[in-house]
PDB file of C-alpha atoms in Angstrom:
ATOM      1  CA  UNK A 158       3.850   6.100 -19.948  1.00 88.00           C
ATOM      2  CA  UNK A 159       4.999   3.987 -17.398  1.00 90.00           C
ATOM      3  CA  UNK A 160       6.247   5.089 -13.727  1.00 89.00           C
ATOM      4  CA  UNK A 161       7.959   2.673 -11.207  1.00 90.00           C
ATOM      5  CA  UNK A 162       6.215   3.144  -8.016  1.00 90.00           C
ATOM      6  CA  UNK A 163       8.166   2.572  -4.857  1.00 91.00           C
ATOM      7  CA  UNK A 164       6.922  -0.266  -3.049  1.00 89.00           C
ATOM      8  CA  UNK A 165       6.220   0.682   0.553  1.00 95.00           C
ATOM      9  CA  UNK A 166       4.159   3.645  -0.620  1.00 95.00           C
ATOM     10  CA  UNK A 167       1.705   2.251  -3.882  1.00 93.00           C
ATOM     11  CA  UNK A 168      -1.431   4.270  -2.038  1.00 94.00           C
ATOM     12  CA  UNK A 169       0.138   7.477  -2.166  1.00 95.00           C
ATOM     13  CA  UNK A 170       2.189   6.883  -5.253  1.00 92.00           C
ATOM     14  CA  UNK A 171      -1.013   5.720  -7.416  1.00 92.00           C
ATOM     15  CA  UNK A 172      -3.158   8.643  -6.081  1.00 94.00           C
ATOM     16  CA  UNK A 173      -0.749  11.355  -6.812  1.00 93.00           C
ATOM     17  CA  UNK A 174      -0.415   9.634 -10.299  1.00 92.00           C
ATOM     18  CA  UNK A 175      -4.477   9.857 -10.187  1.00 92.00           C
ATOM     19  CA  UNK A 176      -4.455  13.205  -9.462  1.00 94.00           C
ATOM     20  CA  UNK A 177      -1.718  14.886 -11.436  1.00 94.00           C
ATOM     21  CA  UNK A 178      -1.875  12.965 -14.736  1.00 94.00           C
ATOM     22  CA  UNK A 179      -4.472  10.579 -14.985  1.00 94.00           C
ATOM     23  CA  UNK A 180      -7.283  12.987 -14.252  1.00 95.00           C
ATOM     24  CA  UNK A 181      -6.005  15.388 -16.817  1.00 96.00           C
ATOM     25  CA  UNK A 182      -5.725  12.962 -19.397  1.00 96.00           C
ATOM     26  CA  UNK A 183      -9.377  11.928 -18.996  1.00 95.00           C
ATOM     27  CA  UNK A 184     -10.759  15.271 -18.924  1.00 96.00           C
ATOM     28  CA  UNK A 185      -9.760  15.824 -22.765  1.00 97.00           C
ATOM     29  CA  UNK A 186     -12.824  15.848 -24.711  1.00 97.00           C
ATOM     30  CA  UNK A 187     -13.009  12.217 -26.646  1.00 97.00           C
ATOM     31  CA  UNK A 188     -10.001  11.010 -24.570  1.00 97.00           C
ATOM     32  CA  UNK A 189      -9.631   6.934 -24.498  1.00 96.00           C
ATOM     33  CA  UNK A 190      -7.602   6.590 -21.439  1.00 95.00           C
ATOM     34  CA  UNK A 191      -6.552   2.786 -20.902  1.00 95.00           C
ATOM     35  CA  UNK A 192      -4.824   1.960 -17.368  1.00 92.00           C
ATOM     36  CA  UNK A 193      -2.432  -1.426 -16.737  1.00 90.00           C
ATOM     37  CA  UNK A 194      -0.728  -2.506 -13.743  1.00 89.00           C
ATOM     38  CA  UNK A 195       1.848  -4.763 -14.010  1.00 89.00           C
ATOM     39  CA  UNK A 196       3.703  -7.058 -11.395  1.00 89.00           C
ATOM     40  CA  UNK A 197       7.090  -7.697 -11.739  1.00 91.00           C
ATOM     41  CA  UNK A 198       8.732 -10.351  -8.640  1.00 93.00           C
ATOM     42  CA  UNK A 199      12.161 -11.503  -8.617  1.00 93.00           C
ATOM     43  CA  UNK A 200      12.485 -14.436  -5.901  1.00 95.00           C
ATOM     44  CA  UNK A 201      15.882 -15.951  -5.601  1.00 94.00           C
ATOM     45  CA  UNK A 202      14.808 -18.861  -3.351  1.00 93.00           C
ATOM     46  CA  UNK A 203      11.788 -19.232  -5.799  1.00 93.00           C
ATOM     47  CA  UNK A 204       8.149 -18.956  -4.766  1.00 95.00           C
ATOM     48  CA  UNK A 205       6.840 -21.368  -2.364  1.00 95.00           C
ATOM     49  CA  UNK A 206       3.989 -23.652  -4.085  1.00 95.00           C
ATOM     50  CA  UNK A 207       1.299 -22.246  -1.461  1.00 97.00           C
ATOM     51  CA  UNK A 208       1.728 -18.977  -2.275  1.00 97.00           C
ATOM     52  CA  UNK A 209       1.864 -19.842  -6.113  1.00 96.00           C
ATOM     53  CA  UNK A 210      -1.639 -21.248  -5.601  1.00 96.00           C
ATOM     54  CA  UNK A 211      -2.823 -18.593  -3.610  1.00 97.00           C
ATOM     55  CA  UNK A 212      -1.588 -16.127  -5.850  1.00 97.00           C
ATOM     56  CA  UNK A 213      -3.178 -17.672  -8.691  1.00 96.00           C
ATOM     57  CA  UNK A 214      -6.619 -18.337  -7.023  1.00 97.00           C
ATOM     58  CA  UNK A 215      -6.876 -14.251  -6.221  1.00 97.00           C
ATOM     59  CA  UNK A 216      -6.085 -13.899  -9.841  1.00 96.00           C
ATOM     60  CA  UNK A 217      -8.842 -15.762 -11.299  1.00 96.00           C
ATOM     61  CA  UNK A 218     -11.138 -14.432  -8.698  1.00 97.00           C
ATOM     62  CA  UNK A 219     -10.238 -11.053  -9.828  1.00 95.00           C
ATOM     63  CA  UNK A 220     -10.055 -11.404 -13.229  1.00 95.00           C
ATOM     64  CA  UNK A 221      -6.837 -10.711 -14.031  1.00 95.00           C
ATOM     65  CA  UNK A 222      -6.281 -11.212 -17.742  1.00 91.00           C
ATOM     66  CA  UNK A 223      -2.746 -12.554 -17.661  1.00 92.00           C
ATOM     67  CA  UNK A 224      -0.274 -14.056 -14.924  1.00 93.00           C
ATOM     68  CA  UNK A 225       1.716 -16.986 -14.492  1.00 91.00           C
ATOM     69  CA  UNK A 226       4.832 -17.965 -13.004  1.00 90.00           C
ATOM     70  CA  UNK A 227       8.160 -18.649 -14.537  1.00 85.00           C
ATOM     71  CA  UNK A 228      10.818 -21.192 -13.159  1.00 72.00           C
TER      72      UNK A 228
END
């Protein structure tokens, strides 16, 4: 299952998904629910080196499994 969230209302959309979908699935006896968060970013002028550095450092600190930047 995947859903596109409104990036101006992420908190609301996540809360709604949690209440209306995920909690039901988690309540099923013997269920194993795995949640993932994915970001796809396109920047027509590129991403500044300072932003790449900050995001990369934050990802390492937050123990993000898979992150990277493409040119």
